[in-house]
PDB file of C-alpha atoms in Angstrom:
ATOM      1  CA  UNK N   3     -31.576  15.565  15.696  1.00 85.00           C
ATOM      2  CA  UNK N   4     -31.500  13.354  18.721  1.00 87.00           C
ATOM      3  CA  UNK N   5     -34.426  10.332  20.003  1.00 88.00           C
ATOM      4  CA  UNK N   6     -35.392  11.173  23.423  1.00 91.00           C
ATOM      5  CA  UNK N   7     -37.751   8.869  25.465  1.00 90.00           C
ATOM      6  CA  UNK N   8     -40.659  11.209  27.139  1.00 91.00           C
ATOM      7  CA  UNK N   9     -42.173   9.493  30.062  1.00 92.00           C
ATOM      8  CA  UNK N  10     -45.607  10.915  31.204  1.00 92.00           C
ATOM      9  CA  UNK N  11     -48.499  10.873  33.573  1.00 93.00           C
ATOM     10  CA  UNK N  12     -52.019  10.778  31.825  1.00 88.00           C
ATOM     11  CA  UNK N  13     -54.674  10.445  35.377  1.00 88.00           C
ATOM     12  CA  UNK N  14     -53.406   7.017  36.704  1.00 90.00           C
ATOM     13  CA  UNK N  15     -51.655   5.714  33.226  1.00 90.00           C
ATOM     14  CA  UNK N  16     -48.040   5.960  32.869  1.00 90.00           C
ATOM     15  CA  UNK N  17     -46.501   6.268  29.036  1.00 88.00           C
ATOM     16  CA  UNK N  18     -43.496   6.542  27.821  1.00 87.00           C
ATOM     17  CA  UNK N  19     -43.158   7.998  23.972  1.00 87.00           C
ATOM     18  CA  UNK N  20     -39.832   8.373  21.668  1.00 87.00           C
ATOM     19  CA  UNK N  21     -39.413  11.662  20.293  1.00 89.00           C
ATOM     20  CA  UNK N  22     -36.668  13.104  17.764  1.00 91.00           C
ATOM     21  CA  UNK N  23     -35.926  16.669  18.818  1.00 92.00           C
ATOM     22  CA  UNK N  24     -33.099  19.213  19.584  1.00 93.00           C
ATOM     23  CA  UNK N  25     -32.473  19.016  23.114  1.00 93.00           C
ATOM     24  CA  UNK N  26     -34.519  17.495  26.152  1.00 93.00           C
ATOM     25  CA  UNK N  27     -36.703  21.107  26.827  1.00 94.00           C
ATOM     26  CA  UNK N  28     -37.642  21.057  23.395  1.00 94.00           C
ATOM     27  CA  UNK N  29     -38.661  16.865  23.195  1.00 93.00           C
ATOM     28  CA  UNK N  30     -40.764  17.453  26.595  1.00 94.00           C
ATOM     29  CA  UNK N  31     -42.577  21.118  25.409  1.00 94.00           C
ATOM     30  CA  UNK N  32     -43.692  19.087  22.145  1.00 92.00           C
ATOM     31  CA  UNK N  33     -45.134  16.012  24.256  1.00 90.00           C
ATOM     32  CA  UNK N  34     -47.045  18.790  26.353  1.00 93.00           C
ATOM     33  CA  UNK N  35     -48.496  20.725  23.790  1.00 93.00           C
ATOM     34  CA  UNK N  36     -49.906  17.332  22.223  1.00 89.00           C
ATOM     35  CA  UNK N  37     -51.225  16.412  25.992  1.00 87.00           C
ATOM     36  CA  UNK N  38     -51.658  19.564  27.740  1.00 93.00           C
ATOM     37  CA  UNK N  39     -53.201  17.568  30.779  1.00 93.00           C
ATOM     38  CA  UNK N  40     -50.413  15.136  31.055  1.00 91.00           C
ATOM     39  CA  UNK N  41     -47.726  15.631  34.303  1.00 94.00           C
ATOM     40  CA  UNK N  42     -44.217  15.053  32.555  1.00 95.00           C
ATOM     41  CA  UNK N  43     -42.127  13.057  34.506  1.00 94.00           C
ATOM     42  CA  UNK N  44     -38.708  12.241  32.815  1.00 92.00           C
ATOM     43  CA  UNK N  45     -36.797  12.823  29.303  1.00 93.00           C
ATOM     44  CA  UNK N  46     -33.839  10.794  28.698  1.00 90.00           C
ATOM     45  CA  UNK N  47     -31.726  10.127  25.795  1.00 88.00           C
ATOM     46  CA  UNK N  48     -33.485   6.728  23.634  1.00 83.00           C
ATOM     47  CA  UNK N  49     -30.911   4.104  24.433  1.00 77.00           C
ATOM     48  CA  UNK N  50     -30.729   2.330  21.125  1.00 71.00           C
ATOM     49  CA  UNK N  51     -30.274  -1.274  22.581  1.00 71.00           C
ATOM     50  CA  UNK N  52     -32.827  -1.002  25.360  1.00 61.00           C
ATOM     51  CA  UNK N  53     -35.345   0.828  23.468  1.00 61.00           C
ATOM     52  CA  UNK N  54     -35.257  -1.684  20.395  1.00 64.00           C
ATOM     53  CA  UNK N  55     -36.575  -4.853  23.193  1.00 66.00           C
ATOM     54  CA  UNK N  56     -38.637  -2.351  24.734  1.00 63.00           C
ATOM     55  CA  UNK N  57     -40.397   0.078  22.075  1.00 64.00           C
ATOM     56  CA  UNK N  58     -42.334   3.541  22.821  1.00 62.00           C
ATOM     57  CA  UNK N  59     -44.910   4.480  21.138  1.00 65.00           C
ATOM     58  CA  UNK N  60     -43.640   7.897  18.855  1.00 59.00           C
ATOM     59  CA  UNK N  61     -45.463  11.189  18.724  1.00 54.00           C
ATOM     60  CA  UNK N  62     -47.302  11.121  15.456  1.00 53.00           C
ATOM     61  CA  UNK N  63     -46.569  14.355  13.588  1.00 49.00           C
ATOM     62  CA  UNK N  64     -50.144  16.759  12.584  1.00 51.00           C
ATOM     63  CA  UNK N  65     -50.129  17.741   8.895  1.00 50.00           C
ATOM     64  CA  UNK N  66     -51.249  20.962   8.651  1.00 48.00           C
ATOM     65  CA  UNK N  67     -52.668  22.600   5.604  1.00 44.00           C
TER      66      UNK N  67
END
């Protein structure tokens, strides 16, 4: 799987969170469904150097059972 970066729009805050996923549709329908309310505003490819100086925050995965 590939790290995408997620940026998002939560009322006035901007985030941006790293996400491992298949493609780019997938990475941004799993941020939504974790933040229904939030606006989606980019996905990109994580960029390995710039990421590592700059970190995201990463989706935490539920446990169900």
């Amino acid at each position: 799987m590939t790290s995408y970066t997620v940026g998002l729009k939560l009322g006035m805050r901007a985030k941006a969170l790293t996400i491992e996923a298949e493609d780019a549709l997938v990475a941004a329908l799993k941020i939504k469904i974790e933040n229904p309310e939030a606006l989606v505003t980019y996905v990109r490819k994580s960029n390995r150097r710039g990421d590592r100086r700059h970190p995201h925050e990463a989706l935490r995965t539920k446990k169900t059972g």
